[in-house]
Coordinates of C-alpha atoms and ligand atoms in Angstrom, one line a residue:
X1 CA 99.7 94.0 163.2
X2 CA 103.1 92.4 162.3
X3 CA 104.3 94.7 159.6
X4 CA 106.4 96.5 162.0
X5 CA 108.9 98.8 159.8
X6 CA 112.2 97.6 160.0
X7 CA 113.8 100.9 159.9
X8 CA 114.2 102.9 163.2
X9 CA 113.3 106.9 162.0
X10 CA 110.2 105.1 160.3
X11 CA 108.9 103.4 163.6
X12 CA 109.9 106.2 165.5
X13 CA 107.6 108.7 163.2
X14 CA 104.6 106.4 164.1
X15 CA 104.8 105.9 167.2
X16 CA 105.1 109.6 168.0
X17 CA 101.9 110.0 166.3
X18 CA 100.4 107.6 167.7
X19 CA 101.1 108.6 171.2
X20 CA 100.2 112.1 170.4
X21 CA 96.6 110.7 169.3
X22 CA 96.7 108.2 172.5
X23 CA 97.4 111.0 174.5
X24 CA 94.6 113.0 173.1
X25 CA 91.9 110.4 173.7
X26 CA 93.3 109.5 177.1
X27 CA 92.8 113.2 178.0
X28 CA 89.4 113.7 177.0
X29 CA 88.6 110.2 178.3
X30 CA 89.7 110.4 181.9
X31 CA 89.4 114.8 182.5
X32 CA 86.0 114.7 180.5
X33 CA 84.2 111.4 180.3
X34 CA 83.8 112.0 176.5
X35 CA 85.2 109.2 174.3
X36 CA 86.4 110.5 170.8
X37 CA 86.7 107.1 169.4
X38 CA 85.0 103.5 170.5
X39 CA 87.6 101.6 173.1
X40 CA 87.7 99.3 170.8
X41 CA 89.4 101.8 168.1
X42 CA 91.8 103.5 171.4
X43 CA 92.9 99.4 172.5
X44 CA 93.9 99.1 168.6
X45 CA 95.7 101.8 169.0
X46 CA 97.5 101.4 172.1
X47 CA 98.5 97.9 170.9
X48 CA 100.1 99.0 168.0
X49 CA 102.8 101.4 170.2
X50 CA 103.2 98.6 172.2
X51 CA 103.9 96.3 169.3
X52 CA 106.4 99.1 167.9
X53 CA 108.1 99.9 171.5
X54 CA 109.1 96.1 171.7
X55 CA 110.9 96.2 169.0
X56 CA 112.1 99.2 169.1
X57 CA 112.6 99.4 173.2
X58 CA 114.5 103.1 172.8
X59 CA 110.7 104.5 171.9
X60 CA 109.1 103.3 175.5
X61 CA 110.3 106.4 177.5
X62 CA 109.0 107.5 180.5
X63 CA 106.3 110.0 178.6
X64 CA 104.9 106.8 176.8
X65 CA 101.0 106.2 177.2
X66 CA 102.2 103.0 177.7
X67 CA 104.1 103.3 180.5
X68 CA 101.7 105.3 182.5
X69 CA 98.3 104.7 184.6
X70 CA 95.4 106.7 183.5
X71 CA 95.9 110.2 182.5
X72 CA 97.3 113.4 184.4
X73 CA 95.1 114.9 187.2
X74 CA 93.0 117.6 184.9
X75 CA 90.1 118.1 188.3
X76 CA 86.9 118.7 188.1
X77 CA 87.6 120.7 191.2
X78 CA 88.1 118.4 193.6
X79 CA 91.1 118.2 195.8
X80 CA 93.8 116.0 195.4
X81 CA 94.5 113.0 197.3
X82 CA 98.2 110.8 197.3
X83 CA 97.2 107.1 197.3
X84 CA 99.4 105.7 200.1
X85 CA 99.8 102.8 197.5
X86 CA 99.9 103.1 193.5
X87 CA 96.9 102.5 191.7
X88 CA 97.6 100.3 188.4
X89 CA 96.0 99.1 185.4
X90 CA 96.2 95.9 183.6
X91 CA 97.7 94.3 180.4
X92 CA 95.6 93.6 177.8
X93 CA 95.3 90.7 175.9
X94 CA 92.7 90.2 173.0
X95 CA 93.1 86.4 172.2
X96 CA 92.6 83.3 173.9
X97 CA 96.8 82.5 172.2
X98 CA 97.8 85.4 174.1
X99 CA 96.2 84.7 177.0
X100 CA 97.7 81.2 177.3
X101 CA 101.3 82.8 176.7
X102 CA 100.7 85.1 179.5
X103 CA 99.5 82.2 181.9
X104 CA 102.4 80.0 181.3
X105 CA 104.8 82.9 181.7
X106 CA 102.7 83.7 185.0
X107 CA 102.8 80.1 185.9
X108 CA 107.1 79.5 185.0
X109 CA 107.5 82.9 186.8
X110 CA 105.6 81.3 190.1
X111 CA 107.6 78.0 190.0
X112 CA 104.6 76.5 192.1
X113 CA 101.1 75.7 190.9
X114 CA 99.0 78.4 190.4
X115 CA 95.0 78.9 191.0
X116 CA 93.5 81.6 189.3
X117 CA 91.1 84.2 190.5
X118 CA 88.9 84.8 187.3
X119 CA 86.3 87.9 187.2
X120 CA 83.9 89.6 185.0
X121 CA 85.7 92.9 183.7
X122 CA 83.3 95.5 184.9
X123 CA 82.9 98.5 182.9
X124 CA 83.1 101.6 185.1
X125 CA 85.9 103.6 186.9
X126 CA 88.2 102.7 189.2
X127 CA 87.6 103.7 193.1
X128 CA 90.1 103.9 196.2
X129 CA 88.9 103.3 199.4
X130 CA 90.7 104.0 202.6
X131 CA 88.9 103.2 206.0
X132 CA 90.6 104.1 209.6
X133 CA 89.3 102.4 212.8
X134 CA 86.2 101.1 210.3
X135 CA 85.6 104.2 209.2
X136 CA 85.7 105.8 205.5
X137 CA 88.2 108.3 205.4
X138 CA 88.6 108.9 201.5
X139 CA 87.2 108.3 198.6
X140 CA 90.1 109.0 195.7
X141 CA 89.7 108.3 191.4
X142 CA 92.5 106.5 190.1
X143 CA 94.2 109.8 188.7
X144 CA 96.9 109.0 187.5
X145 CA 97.6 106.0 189.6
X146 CA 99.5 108.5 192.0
X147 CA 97.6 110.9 193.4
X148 CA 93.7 111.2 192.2
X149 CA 90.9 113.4 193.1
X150 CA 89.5 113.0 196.1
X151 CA 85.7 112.6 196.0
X152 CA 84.7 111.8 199.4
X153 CA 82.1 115.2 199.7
X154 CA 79.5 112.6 197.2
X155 CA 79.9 109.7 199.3
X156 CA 77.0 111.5 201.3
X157 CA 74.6 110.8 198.2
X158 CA 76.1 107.3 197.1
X159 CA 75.1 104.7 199.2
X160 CA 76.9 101.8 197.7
X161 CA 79.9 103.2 199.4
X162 CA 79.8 102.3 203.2
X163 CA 80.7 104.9 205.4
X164 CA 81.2 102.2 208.3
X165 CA 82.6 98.7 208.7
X166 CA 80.8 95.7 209.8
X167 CA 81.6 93.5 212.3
X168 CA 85.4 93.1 213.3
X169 CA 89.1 92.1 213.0
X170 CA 89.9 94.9 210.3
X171 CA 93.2 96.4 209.8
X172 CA 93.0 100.0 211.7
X173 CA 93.9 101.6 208.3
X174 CA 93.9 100.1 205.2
X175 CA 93.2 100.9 200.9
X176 CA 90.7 98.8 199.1
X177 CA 90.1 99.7 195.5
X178 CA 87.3 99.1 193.3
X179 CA 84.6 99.5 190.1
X180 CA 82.1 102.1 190.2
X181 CA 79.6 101.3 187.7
X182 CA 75.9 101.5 186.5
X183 CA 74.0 98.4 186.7
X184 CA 71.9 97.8 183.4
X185 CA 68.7 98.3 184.6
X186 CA 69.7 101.9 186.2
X187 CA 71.4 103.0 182.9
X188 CA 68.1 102.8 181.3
X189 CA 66.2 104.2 185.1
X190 CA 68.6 107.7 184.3
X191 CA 67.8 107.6 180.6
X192 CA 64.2 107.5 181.1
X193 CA 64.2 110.2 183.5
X194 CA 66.1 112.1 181.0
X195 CA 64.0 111.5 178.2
X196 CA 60.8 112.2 180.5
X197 CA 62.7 115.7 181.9
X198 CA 62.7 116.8 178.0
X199 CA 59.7 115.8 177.2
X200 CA 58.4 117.8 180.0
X201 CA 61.0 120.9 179.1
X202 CA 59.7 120.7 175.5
X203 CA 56.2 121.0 176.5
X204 CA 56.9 123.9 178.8
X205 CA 58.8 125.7 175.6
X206 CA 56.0 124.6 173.2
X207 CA 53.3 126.1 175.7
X208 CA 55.7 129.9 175.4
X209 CA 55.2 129.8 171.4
X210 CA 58.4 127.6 170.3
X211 CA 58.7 125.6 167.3
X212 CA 59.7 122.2 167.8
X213 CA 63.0 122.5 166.1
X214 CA 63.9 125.6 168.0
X215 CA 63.7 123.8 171.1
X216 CA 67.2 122.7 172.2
X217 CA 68.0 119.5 174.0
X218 CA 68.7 120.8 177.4
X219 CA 68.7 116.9 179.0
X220 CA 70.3 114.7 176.1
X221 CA 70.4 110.8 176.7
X222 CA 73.7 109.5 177.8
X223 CA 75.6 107.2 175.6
X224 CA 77.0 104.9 177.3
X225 CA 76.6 103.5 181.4
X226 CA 80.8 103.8 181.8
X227 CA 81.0 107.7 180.7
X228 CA 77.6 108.0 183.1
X229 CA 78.7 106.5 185.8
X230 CA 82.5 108.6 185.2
X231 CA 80.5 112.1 185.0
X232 CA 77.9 111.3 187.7
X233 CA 81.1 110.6 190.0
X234 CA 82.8 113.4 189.1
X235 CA 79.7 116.1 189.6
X236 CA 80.3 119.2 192.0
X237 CA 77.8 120.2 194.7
X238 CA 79.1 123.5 194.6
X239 CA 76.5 126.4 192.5
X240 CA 73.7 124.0 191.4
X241 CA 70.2 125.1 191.5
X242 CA 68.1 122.9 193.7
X243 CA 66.6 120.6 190.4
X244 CA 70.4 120.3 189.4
X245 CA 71.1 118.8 192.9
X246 CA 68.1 116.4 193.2
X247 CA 69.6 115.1 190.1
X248 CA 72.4 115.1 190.8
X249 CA 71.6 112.8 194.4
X250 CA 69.4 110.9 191.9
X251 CA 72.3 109.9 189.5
X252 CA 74.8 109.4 192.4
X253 CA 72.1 107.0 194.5
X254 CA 72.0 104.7 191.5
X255 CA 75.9 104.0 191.0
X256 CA 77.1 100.4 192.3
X257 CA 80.0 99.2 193.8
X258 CA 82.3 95.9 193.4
X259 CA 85.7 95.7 194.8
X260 CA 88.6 93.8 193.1
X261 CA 91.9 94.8 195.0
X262 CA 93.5 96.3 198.0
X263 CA 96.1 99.1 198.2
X264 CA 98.1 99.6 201.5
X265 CA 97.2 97.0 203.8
X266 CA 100.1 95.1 205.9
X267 CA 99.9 91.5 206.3
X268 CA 96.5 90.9 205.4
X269 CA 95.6 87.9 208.0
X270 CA 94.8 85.4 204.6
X271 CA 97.0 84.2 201.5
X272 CA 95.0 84.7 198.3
X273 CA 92.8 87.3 197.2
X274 CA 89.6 85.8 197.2
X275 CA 89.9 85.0 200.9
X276 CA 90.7 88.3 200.7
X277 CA 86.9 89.2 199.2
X278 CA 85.1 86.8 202.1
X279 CA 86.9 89.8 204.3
X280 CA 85.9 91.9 202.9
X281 CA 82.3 90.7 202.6
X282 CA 81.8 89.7 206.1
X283 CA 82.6 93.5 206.7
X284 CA 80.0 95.2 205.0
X285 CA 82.2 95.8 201.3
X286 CA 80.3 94.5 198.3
X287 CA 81.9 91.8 196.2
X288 CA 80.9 90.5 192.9
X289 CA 79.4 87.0 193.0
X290 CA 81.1 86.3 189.5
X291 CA 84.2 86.0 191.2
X292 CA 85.6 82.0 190.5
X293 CA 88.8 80.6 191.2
X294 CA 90.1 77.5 189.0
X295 CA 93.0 75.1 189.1
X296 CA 93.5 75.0 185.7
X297 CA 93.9 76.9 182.7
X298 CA 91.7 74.9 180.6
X299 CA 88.7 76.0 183.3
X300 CA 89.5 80.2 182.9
X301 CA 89.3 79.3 179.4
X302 CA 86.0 77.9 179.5
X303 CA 84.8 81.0 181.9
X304 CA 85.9 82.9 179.3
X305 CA 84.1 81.4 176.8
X306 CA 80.9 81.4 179.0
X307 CA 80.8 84.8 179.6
X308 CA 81.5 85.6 176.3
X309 CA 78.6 84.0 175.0
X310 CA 76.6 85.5 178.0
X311 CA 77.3 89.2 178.4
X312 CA 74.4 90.9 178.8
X313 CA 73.4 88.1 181.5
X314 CA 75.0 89.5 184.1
X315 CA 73.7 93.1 185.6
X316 CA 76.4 95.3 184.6
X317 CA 78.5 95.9 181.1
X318 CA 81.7 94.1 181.0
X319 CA 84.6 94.0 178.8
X320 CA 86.3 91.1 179.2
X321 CA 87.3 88.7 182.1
X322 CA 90.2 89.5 184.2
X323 CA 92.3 86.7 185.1
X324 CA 94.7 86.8 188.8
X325 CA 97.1 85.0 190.6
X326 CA 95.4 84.1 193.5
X327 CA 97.8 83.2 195.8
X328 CA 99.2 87.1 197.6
X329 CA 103.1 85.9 198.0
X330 CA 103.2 85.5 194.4
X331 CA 102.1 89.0 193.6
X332 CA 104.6 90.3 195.9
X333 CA 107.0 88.0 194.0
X334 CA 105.6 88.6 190.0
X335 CA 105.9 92.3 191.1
X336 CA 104.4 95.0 188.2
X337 CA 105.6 97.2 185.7
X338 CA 105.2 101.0 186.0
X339 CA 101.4 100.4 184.6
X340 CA 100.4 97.1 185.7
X341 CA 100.7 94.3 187.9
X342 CA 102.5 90.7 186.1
X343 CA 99.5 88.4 187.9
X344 CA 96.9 89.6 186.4
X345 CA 96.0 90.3 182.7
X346 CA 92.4 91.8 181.1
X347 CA 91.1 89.3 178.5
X348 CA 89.1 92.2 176.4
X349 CA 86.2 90.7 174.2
X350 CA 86.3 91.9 170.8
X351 CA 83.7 94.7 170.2
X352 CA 80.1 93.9 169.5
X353 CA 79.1 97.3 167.8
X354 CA 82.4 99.0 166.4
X355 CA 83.1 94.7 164.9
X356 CA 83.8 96.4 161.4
X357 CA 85.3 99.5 162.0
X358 CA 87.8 97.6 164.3
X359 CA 88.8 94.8 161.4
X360 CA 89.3 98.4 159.1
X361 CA 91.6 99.3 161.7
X362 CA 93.4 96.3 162.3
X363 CA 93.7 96.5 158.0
X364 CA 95.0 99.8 157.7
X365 CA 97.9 99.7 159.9
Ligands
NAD1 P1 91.5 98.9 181.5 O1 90.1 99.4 181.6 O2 91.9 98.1 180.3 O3 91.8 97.9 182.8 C1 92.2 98.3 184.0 C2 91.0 98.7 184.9 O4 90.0 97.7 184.9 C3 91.4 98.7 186.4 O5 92.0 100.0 186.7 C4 90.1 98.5 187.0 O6 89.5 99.8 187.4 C5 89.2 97.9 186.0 N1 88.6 96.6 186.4 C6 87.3 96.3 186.1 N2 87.0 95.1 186.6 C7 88.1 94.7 187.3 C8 88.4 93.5 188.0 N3 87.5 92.5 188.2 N4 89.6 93.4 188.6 C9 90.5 94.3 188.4 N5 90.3 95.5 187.7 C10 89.1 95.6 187.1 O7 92.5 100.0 181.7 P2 92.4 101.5 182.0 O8 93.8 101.9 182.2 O9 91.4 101.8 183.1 O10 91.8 102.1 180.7 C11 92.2 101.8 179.5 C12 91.0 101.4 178.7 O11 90.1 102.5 178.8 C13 91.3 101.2 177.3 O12 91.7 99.9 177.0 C14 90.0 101.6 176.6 O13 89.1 100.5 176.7 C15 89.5 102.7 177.6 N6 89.8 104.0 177.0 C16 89.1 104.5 176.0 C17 89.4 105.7 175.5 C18 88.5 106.2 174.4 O14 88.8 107.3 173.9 N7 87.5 105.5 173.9 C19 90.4 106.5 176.0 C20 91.2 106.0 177.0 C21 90.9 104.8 177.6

């Protein structure tokens, strides 16, 4: 990853090409659910513009994948809805070296001592939340990290989204944001039902005179509980026959819920985001119980580790651990760039099933 060219027209005729492909991938990703290469391959990818942009900074314009949040609003129909505060992602980084030059930069940057929040990356999509007087008002994707689509018709059939508050002392309006994802255990629930639904469609064709191979797959198994949990999400009501729309409640009445984040929220009445969670708890929100916070680096580290060694302990898919300033002052004072926030960083685990393709990668370029 260090042979960087050395010449400007050269690095500039890469990256464009590899924005264009990043661009492509990012596209059919976020509009479509569909992943044309692993994550593992699209992360390769992505570092490698990064890697070329810093040292040649002229190539990181504004139209960058790397400069941007998700992908342009390509709606599955559903209105649009401004977040009234940006939705970001997160660096990546893909060693436990880079991680511990982001930490002391986080830590030099903070001029204090730092604890840091340390969570399970769940796999799944990002979620906005607004409530007003306790009460949901929208449900929004992350879009673009702008303005995202706003969902809130299927909050009727997904019931790991309250509707209502609990208890009281909440802000009268205010943004928390989130992970909606498949827990294991339903991932295989929806794949069963789908195998059972074509067992029982094939039967029904066999019975009208069809030949086995004739009979097309009308309810394939999903590949993977992310881009399920993406396209459930992202289903319309509108024009489905009633079967379509029991499945539809079906698939949407399995998805879970964690939140990691607020949005718009003055002067939330604590100083570090995991007092911010027990809030959040106490009225009604689900939190992951993975959530740890640590004094010092050494500690993260050795979550990391943990969970590394453990992934398919927990209930849902993760990626990798994400690692945050606790402390709310300092995110106001680390601040973000235009796609991230500086306190916090994704530590990605390297791929378990792509492992070879990803070193052939990391070879060829
Ligand atoms: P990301 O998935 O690397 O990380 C940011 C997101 O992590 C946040 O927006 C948040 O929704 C989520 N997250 C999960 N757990 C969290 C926690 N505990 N705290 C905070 N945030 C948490 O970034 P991204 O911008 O959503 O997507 C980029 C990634 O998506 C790529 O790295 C790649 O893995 C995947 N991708 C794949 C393809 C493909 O074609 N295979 C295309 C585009 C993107």
């Amino acid at each position: 990853m260090s042979d960087i060219p050395a010449d400007f027209e050269t690095a500039r005729a890469e990256a464009e090409e590899l924005a264009e492909r990043i661009e492509r991938y990012r596209t059919t990703y976020y509009a479509e659910g569909v992943s044309l290469v692993s994550d593992a391959e699209y992360d390769v990818l992505f570092h490698r513009l990064e890697a070329l942009e810093r040292e040649f900074p002229e190539l990181a314009g504004q139209d960058s994948p790397t400069q941007q949040v998700g992908a342009a609003l390509v709606s599955a129909g559903f209105p649009p809805h401004e977040h009234a505060e940006r939705m970001l992602s997160l660096d990546n980084v893909f060693t436990l070296d880079e991680f511990a030059e982001w930490a002391a930069k986080a830590q030099a940057a903070a001029g204090r001592p730092v604890r840091w929040l340390s969570e399970l990356k769940i796999d799944g999509l990002a979620i906005s939340l607004a409530y007003r007087d306790g009460v949901l008002e929208t449900a929004t994707t992350r879009g673009d990290g702008r303005v995202g689509e706003n969902i809130t018709e299927n909050v009727d059939f997904i019931p790991a989204i309250p509707r209502r508050l609990e208890g009281e002392g909440y802000p009268s309006f205010f943004e928390v944001r989130g992970e909606v994802f498949l827990r294991s255990e339903d991932f295989e629930a929806l794949n069963a039902r789908q195998h059972a639904l074509q067992a029982e469609f094939a039967a029904e064709q066999r019975a009208r005179g069809r030949a086995d191979d004739a009979i097309p797959t009308r309810f394939p198994e999903f590949a993977n509980a992310r881009n399920t949990a993406a396209g459930s999400l992202r289903q319309r009501r509108e024009n489905k026959s009633p079967q379509a729309l029991e499945l539809m409640r079906e698939r949407l009445g399995r998805l879970s819920l964690y939140l990691h984040g607020i949005g718009a929220w003055d002067n939330p009445p604590v100083s570090s985001q995991s007092e911010v969670y027990s809030l959040l708890a106490g009225w009604g929100l689900p939190v992951s119980p993975h959530a740890r916070v640590f004094d010092s680096i050494d500690e993260v580290t050795a979550f990391i580790a943990h969970h590394g060694e453990h992934r398919h302990d927990v209930e849902h898919e993760i990626d990798g651990i994400v690692v945050k300033v606790d402390e709310l002052a300092l995110h106001a004072e680390l601040g973000a760039t235009s796609r991230a926030p500086r306190w916090a960083i994704a530590y990605k685990y390297p791929p378990e099933e792509v492992h070879t393709k990803l070193l052939d990668i990391r070879v060829a370029i």
